[in-house]
XYZ file of C-alpha atoms in Angstrom:
571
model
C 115.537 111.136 -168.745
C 112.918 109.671 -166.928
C 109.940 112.390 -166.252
C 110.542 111.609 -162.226
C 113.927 112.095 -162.339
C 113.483 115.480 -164.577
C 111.169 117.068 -161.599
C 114.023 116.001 -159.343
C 116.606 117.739 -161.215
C 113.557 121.216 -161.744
C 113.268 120.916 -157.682
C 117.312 121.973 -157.415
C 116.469 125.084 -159.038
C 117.655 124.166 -163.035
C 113.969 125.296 -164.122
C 113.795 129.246 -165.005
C 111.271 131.820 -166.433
C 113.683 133.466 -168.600
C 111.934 131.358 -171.490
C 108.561 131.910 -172.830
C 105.471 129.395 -172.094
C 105.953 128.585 -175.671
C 109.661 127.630 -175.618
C 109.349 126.037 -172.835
C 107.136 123.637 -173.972
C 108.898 123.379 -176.386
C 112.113 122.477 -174.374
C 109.592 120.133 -172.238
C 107.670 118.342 -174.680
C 109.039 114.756 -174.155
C 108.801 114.885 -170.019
C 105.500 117.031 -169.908
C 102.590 114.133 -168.693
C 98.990 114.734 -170.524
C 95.664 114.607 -168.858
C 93.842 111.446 -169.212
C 90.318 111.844 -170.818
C 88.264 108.978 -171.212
C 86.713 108.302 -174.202
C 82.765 109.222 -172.971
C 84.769 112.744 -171.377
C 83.059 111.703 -168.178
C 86.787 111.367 -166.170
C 89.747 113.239 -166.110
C 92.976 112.380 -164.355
C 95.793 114.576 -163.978
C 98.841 115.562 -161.772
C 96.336 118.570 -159.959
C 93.121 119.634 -160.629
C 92.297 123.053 -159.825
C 88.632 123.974 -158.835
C 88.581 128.094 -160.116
C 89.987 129.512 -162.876
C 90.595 133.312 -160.689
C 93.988 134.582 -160.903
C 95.442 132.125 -157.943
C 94.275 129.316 -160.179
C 95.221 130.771 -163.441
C 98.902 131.509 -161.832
C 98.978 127.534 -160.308
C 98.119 126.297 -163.482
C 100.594 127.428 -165.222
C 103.315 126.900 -162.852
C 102.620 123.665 -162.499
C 102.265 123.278 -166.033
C 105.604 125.315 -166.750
C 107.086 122.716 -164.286
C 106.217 119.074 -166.445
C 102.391 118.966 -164.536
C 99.157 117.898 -166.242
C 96.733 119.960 -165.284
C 92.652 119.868 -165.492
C 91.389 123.222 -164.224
C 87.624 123.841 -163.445
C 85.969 127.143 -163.466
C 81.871 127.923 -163.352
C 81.766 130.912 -165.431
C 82.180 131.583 -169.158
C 85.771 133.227 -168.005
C 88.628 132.524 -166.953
C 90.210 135.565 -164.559
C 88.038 135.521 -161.687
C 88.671 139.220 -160.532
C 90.228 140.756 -163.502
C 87.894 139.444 -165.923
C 84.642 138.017 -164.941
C 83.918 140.128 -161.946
C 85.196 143.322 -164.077
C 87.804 144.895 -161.662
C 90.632 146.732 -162.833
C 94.218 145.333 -160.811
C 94.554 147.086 -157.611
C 98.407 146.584 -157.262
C 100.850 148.626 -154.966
C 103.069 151.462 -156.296
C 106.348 149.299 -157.474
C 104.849 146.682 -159.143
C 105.848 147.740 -162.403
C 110.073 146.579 -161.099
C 108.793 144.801 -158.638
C 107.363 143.331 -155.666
C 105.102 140.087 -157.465
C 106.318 136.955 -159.558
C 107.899 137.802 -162.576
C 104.997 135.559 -164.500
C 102.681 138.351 -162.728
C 104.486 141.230 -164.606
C 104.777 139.273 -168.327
C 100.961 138.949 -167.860
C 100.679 143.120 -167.338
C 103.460 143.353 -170.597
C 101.161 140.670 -172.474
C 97.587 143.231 -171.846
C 99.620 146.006 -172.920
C 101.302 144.267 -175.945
C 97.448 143.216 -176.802
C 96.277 146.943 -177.135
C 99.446 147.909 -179.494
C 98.513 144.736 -181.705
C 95.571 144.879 -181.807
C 93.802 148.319 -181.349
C 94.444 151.975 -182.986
C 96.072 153.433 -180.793
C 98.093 156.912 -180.785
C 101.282 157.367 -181.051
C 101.995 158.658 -177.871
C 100.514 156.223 -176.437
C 101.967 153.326 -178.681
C 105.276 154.145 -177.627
C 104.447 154.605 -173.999
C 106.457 151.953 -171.950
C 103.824 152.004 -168.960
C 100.262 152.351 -171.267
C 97.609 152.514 -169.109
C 94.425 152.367 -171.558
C 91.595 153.663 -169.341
C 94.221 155.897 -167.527
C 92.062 155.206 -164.336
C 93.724 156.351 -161.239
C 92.885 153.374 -159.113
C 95.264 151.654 -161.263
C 98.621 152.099 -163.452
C 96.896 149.132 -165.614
C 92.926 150.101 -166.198
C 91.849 147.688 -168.908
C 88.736 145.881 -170.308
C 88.233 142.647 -169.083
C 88.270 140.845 -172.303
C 92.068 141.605 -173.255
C 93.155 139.930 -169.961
C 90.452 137.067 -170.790
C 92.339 136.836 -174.457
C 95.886 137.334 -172.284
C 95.261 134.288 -170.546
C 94.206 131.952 -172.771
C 97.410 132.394 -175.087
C 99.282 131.954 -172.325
C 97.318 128.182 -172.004
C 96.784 127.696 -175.633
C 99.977 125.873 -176.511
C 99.188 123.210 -173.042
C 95.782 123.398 -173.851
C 96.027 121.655 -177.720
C 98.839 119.648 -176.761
C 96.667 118.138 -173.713
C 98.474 119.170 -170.783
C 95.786 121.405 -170.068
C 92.229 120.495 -169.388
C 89.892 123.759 -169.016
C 86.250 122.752 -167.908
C 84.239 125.816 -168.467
C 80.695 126.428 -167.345
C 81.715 123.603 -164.568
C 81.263 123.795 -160.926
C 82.113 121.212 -158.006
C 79.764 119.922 -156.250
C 80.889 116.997 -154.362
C 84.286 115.380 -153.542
C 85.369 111.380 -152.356
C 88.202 111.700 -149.583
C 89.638 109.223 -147.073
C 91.426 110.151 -143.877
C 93.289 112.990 -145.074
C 93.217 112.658 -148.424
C 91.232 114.264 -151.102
C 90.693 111.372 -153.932
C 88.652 112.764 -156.011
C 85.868 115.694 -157.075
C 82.972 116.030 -159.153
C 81.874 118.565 -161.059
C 78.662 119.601 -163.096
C 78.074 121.345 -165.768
C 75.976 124.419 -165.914
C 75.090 124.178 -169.599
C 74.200 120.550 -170.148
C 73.978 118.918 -166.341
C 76.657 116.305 -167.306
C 78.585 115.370 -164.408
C 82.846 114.495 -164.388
C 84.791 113.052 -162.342
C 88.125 114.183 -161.509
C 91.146 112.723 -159.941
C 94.851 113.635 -159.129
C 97.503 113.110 -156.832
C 96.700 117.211 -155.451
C 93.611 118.950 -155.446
C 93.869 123.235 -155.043
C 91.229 125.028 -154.284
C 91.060 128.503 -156.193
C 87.596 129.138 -156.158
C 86.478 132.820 -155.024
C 84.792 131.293 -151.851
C 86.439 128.319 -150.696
C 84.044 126.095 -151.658
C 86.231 123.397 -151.039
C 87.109 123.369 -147.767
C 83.465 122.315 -146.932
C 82.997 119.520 -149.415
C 86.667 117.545 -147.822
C 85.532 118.558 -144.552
C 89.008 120.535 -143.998
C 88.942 122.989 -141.394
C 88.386 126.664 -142.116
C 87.152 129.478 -140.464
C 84.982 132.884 -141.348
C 83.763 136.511 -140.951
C 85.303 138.081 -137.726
C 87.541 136.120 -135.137
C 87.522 138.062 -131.892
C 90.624 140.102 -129.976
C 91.019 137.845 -127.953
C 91.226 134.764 -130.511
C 93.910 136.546 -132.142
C 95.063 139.395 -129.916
C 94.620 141.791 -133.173
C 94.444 145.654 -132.328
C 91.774 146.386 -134.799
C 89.690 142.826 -134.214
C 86.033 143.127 -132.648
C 85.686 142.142 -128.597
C 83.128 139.288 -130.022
C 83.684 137.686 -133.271
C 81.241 137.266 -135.686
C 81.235 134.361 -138.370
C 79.005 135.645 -141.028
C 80.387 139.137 -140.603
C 81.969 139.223 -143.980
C 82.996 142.528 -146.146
C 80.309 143.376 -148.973
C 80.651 141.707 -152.425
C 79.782 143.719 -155.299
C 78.204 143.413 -158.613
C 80.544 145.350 -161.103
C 79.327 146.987 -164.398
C 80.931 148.907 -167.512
C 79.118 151.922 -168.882
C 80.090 154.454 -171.487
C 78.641 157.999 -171.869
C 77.249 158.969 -175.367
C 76.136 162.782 -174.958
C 72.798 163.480 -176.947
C 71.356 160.000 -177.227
C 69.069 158.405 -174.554
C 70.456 154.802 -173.112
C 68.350 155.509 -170.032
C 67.060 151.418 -168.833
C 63.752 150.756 -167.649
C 63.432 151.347 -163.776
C 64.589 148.301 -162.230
C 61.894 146.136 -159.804
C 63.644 147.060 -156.189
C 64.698 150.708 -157.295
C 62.322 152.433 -154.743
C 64.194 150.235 -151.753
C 67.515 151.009 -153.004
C 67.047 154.470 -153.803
C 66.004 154.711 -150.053
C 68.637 152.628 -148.509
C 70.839 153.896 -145.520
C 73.023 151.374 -144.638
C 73.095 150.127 -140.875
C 76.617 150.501 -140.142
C 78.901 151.650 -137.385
C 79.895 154.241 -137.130
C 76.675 155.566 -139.183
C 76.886 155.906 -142.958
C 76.170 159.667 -144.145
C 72.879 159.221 -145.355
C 71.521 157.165 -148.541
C 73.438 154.993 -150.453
C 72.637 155.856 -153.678
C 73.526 159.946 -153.541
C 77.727 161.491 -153.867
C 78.789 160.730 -150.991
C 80.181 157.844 -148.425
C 82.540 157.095 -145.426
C 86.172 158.157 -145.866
C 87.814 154.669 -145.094
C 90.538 155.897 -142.803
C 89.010 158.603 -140.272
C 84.965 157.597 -141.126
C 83.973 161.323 -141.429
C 81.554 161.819 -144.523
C 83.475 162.856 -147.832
C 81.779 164.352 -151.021
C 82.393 162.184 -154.561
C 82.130 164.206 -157.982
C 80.862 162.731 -161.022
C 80.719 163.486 -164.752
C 80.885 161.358 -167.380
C 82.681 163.371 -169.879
C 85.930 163.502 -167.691
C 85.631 167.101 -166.823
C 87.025 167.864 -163.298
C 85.054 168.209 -159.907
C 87.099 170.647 -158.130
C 88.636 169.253 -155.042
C 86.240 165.950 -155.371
C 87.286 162.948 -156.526
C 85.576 162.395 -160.133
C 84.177 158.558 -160.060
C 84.214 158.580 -163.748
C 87.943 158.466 -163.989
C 88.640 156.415 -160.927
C 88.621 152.627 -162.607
C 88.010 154.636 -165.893
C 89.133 151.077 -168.321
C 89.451 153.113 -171.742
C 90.285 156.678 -172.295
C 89.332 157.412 -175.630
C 92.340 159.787 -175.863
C 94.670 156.996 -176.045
C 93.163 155.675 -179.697
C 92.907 157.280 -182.741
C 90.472 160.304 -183.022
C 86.891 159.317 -183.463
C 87.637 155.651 -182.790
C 84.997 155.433 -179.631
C 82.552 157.942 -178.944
C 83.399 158.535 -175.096
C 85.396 156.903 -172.153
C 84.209 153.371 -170.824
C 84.169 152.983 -166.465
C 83.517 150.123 -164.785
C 80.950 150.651 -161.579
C 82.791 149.170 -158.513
C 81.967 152.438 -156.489
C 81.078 152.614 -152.353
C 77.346 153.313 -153.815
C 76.797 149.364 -155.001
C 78.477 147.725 -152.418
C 75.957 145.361 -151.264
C 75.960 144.966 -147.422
C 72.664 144.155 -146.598
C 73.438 140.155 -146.772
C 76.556 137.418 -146.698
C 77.454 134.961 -149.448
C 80.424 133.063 -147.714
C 79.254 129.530 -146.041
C 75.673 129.862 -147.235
C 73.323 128.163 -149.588
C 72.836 128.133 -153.133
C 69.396 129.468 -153.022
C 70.942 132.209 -150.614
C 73.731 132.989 -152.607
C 71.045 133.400 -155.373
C 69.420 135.290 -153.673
C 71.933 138.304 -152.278
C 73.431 138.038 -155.970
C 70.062 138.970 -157.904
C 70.019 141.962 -154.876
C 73.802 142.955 -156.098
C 71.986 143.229 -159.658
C 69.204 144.779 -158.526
C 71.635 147.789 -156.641
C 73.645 148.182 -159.493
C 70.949 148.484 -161.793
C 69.344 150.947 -159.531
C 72.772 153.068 -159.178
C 72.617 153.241 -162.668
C 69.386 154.264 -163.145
C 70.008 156.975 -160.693
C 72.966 157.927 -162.321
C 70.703 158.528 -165.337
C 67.695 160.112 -163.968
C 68.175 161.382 -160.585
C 72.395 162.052 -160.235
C 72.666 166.201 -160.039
C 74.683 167.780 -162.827
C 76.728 170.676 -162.384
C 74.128 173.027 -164.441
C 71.697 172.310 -162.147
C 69.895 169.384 -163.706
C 69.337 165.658 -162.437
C 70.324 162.875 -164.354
C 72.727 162.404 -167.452
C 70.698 159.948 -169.552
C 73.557 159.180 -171.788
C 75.134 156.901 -169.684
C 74.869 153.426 -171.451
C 75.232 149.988 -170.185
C 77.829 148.081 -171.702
C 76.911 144.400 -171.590
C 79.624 143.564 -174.602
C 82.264 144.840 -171.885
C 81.241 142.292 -169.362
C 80.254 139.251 -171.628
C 76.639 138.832 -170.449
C 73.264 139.647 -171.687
C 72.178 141.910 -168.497
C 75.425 143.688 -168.754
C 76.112 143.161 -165.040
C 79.562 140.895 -164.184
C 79.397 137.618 -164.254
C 80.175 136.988 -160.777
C 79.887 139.062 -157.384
C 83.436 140.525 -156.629
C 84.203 138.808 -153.796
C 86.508 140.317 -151.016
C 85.878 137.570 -148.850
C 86.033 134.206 -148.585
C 86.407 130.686 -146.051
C 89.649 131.036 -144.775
C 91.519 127.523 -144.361
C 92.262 126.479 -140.986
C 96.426 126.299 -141.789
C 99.407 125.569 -140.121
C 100.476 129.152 -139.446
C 97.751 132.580 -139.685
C 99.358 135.277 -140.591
C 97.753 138.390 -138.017
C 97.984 142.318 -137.530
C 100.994 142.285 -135.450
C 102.991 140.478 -138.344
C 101.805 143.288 -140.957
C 99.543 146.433 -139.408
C 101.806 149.253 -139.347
C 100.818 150.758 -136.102
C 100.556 146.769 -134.070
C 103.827 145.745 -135.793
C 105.159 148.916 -134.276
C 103.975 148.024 -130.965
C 105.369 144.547 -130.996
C 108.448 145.030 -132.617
C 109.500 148.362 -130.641
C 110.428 149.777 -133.983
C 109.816 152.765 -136.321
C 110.555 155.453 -139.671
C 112.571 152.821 -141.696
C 113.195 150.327 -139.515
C 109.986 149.361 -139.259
C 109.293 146.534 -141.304
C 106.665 143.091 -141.586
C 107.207 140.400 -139.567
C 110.228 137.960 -141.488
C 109.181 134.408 -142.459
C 111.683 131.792 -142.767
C 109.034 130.111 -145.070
C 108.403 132.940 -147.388
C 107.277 132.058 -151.185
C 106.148 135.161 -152.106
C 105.656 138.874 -151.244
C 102.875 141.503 -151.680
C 101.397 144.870 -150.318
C 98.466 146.712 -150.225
C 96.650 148.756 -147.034
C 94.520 146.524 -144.860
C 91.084 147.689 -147.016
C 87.626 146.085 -145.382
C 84.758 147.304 -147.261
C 81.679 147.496 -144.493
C 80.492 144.374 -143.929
C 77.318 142.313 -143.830
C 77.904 142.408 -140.219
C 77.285 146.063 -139.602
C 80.875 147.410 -139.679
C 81.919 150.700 -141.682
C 85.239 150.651 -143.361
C 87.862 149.526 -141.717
C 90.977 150.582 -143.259
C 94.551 151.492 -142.256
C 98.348 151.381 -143.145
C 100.037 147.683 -143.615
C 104.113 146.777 -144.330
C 104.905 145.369 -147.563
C 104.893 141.597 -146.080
C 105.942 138.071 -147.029
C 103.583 135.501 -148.066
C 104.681 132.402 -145.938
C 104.406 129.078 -146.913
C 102.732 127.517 -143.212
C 99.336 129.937 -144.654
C 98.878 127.926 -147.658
C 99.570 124.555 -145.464
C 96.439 123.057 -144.454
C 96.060 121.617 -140.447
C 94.763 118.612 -141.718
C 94.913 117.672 -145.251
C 97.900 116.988 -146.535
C 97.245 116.935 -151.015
C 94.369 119.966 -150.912
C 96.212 123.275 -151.037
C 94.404 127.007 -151.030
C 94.957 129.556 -154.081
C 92.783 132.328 -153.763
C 91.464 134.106 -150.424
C 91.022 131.385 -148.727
C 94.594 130.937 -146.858
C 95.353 131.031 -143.543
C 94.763 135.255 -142.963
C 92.408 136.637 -140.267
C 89.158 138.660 -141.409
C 91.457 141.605 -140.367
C 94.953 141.049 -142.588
C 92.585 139.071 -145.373
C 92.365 143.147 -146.415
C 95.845 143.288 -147.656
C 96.262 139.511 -148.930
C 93.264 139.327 -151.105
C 94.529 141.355 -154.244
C 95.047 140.543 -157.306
C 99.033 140.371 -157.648
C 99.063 138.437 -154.070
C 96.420 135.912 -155.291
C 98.494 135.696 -158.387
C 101.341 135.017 -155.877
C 99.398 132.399 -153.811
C 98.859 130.795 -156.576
C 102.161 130.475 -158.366
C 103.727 129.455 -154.838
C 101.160 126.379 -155.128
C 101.869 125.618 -158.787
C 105.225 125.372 -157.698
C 104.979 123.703 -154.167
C 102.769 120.821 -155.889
C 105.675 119.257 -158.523
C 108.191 120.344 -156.267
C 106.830 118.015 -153.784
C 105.972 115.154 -156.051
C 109.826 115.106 -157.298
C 110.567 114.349 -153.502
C 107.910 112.185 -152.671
C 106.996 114.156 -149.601
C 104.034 116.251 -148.278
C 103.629 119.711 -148.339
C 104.118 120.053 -144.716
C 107.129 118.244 -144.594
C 108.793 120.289 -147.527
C 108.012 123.402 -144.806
C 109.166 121.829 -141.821
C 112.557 120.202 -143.505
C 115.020 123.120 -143.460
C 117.251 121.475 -146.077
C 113.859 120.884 -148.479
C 112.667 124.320 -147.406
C 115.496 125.752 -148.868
C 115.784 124.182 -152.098
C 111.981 124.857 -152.432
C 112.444 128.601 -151.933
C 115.720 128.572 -154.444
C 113.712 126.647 -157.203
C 110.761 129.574 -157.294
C 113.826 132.094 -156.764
C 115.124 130.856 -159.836
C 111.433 131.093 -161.639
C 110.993 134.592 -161.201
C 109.871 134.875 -157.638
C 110.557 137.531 -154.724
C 110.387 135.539 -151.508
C 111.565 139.347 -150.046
C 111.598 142.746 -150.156
């Protein structure tokens, strides 16, 4: 069978996920193209390259590559995981996703972390044998793990495409310039950080998946940022002026474990005095300094009390920051196996607001991630000098940076955590009124269980989570409030313009406003699987991306080939 003819038949719907990436390689092998390398590794070609190796391009990858694709995936960092991994944030997911409610690939990858701690760690019994093992047993999420077992998750889910050269993975590799004609991307280059060789890479579709669109700028395709105005959009909760480099905080992430009687305290970091002064300029007002127990409740804004201690003991009423992304509760391995609970830091108290890295420099981005480092730093060393104890006493100077956590020498994530990004210019924008609760309810006339998100025809995917803005480099304070589980429709991943560049990550066509509930990790893992899909399907047909949307009869065998490859397309 001829490899063309094969994606024809995989369009109809014959491909499935009931296999394993292995056997379906397996079952694959003789139609599955390979990247071509040349022989001074200065060019790749494939069928897509992917620029970011986050979850969106993680998930397109290896639908694509499931699907008979060569694939040559770039990411800058060490890691591969973008959110999960090298920014060191636990999954925020919503409260079905262990039936439901993301691709089916998105749930083997939460079965594949767990399976990873019962192989390979000492764990209890109890917990062993627990169906829904949650190893930190943080209650941000019902899947609180280190970062390095979804790093190890992911790569044996590439291994197999990676040594049979389907799979291209340029580490340490960053674009930096891209060759395009009309509306066509033809090719990118990338750099590498380590030696400052240059590549150059070329494929029939280019998808961008990295954390801030870089992209978008480099093919000159049309994208937006920070805060579009009511009446741009008509949103209930958007500003009267909109603000373009009013973007939601980013923040530096770190692990730290507690080790009572020993003295891990770190050398007082260069900008401490600034931070450890620092009320943020926000409306309405922030309750005081940043680095102190307390911070805006998201919903109503009123100031709310946080608890802390480090050896899991409760706060009363207050919520206990040590156990919220909590990552490993000793209590879960065998006695004596770790000497206290690791937490990662992603906390209101290191959000940094005071600048913007989306559509900036290098040297700027530079320079508002060394201030991340420099807050987080500082929280910790409050945390360990200055943080009052419940006897009385400041500071609990056991607290120890855990750099082998995060896979760097300052023991500080790799990359900022980035809830914000360019947002591609697309062919449809999805707004409040399609997913905010209370507008939805105004436009629809609807409520109690009738109320539902706005129905797309194009749907490839689905998702949920509350529309969450972190206060922004603009001056904002949280703006948070109650979404609708929604659809993910195909027109936001559709460019305007360009018709083989395709968004993965938090770049699609949102608003600053509904980016809040489309930016987490089982939706990017969504986004990107409804690319990995979109790009062969569309190659078997010959036709654009935009076309596949706007033919019904194309549109539908799209949406029954992902159907048949694990995906909900509705609630």
């Amino acid at each position: 069978m001829k490899r063309r003819n094969f994606l024809s038949t995989l369009a109809l719907g014959s491909g499935t996920l009931a296999l394993s990436p292995l056997q379906q390689l397996s079952a694959q092998s003789d139609f599955i193209g390979n990247v071509s390398v040349s022989e001074n590794h200065k060019n790749y070609q494939a069928d897509v390259v992917i620029a970011g190796g986050g979850l969106g391009g993680c998930a397109a990858a290896l639908a694509a590559l499931r699907n008979g694709l060569s694939v040559v995936m770039t990411e800058e960092t060490d890691w591969i995981g973008g959110q999960i991994t090298q920014q060191g944030v636990p999954p925020d997911e919503h409260p079905w996703i262990e039936t439901h409610g993301a691709p089916a690939s998105y749930r083997e990858f939460r079965t594949a972390v767990r399976d990873y701690y019962r192989n390979h760690y000492p764990l209890t019994e109890e917990a062993a044998s627990n169906d829904f093992l949650n190893p930190g047993d943080g209650s941000v999420s019902r899947l609180c793990h280190e970062p390095k077992v979804a790093l190890a998750v992911l790569h044996a889910m590439f291994a197999p495409y990676e040594s049979a050269g389907k799979l291209v993975l340029l580490l340490n590799h960053q674009v930096k310039s891209a060759a395009y004609q009309g509306n066509r991307v033809q090719s990118l280059s990338a750099k590498s950080s380590l030696t400052g060789t240059e590549v150059l890479l070329q494929a029939p579709y280019f998808v961008d998946a990295t954390e801030l669109g870089d992209l978008l700028p480099l093919t000159k395709t049309a994208y937006v940022t920070g805060t579009e105005s009511k009446a741009e959009t008509g949103e209930l909760h958007a500003p009267e002026k909109g603000n373009p480099e009013n973007n939601q905080s980013f923040t530096v992430c770190f692990a730290m474990d507690y080790v009572k009687g020993e003295d891990w305290t770190i050398p007082k970091p260069e900008d401490y005095d600034f931070w450890k002064n620092y009320v943020p300029d926000l409306t309405p007002p922030w309750p005081g300094k940043m680095l102190a127990m307390h911070y805006s409740n998201p919903q109503t804004l009123a100031p709310k009390s946080l608890g802390f201690h480090p050896e899991g003991i409760p706060t009363g009423d207050l919520l206990n920051l040590w156990l919220y992304r909590r990552i490993l509760n000793k209590n879960n391995f065998k006695s004596g196996w770790y000497p206290g609970d690791i937490t990662l830091v992603n906390w209101p108290q290191n959000d940094y607001i005071p600048g913007n890295i989306v559509d900036i420099s290098e040297a700027e981005f530079i320079k508002h991630f060394n201030g991340g480092k420099q807050l987080s730093l500082s929280f910790l060393y409050w945390l360990q000098t200055e943080c009052p104890r419940p006897d009385g006493g400041k500071g609990w100077e056991g607290l120890r940076l855990r750099n082998d956590v995060m896979g760097t020498e300052d023991g500080l994530a790799m990359y900022p955590y980035v809830r914000e990004s360019r947002r591609v210019k697309a062919l449809f924008t999805v707004l409040e009124e399609h997913v905010g609760k209370e507008q939805r309810a105004m436009v629809s006339g609807l409520s109690g269980e009738e109320l539902k998100a706005a129905t797309f025809d194009d749907s490839v995917g689905i998702g949920y989570y509350h529309i969450d803005l972190h206060p922004s480099s603009g001056g904002d304070n949280y703006i948070d409030f109650p979404s609708l589980p929604f659809q993910i429709p195909l027109g936001a991943l559709i460019p305007q313009s360009m018709e083989n560049l395709l968004p993965a990550n938090k770049n699609i066509g949102t608003t600053h406003i509904t980016n809040g509930c489309y930016r987490l990790h089982p939706v990017e893992w969504s986004i990107g699987e409804a690319v990995g899909l979109l790009v062969p399907f569309a190659m078997a047909k010959n036709v654009s991306p935009k076309t596949v949307r706007e033919d019904k009869s194309l549109l539908s065998q799209f949406q029954e080939m992902i159907r048949k490859q694990g995906v909900e397309t509705e609630w």
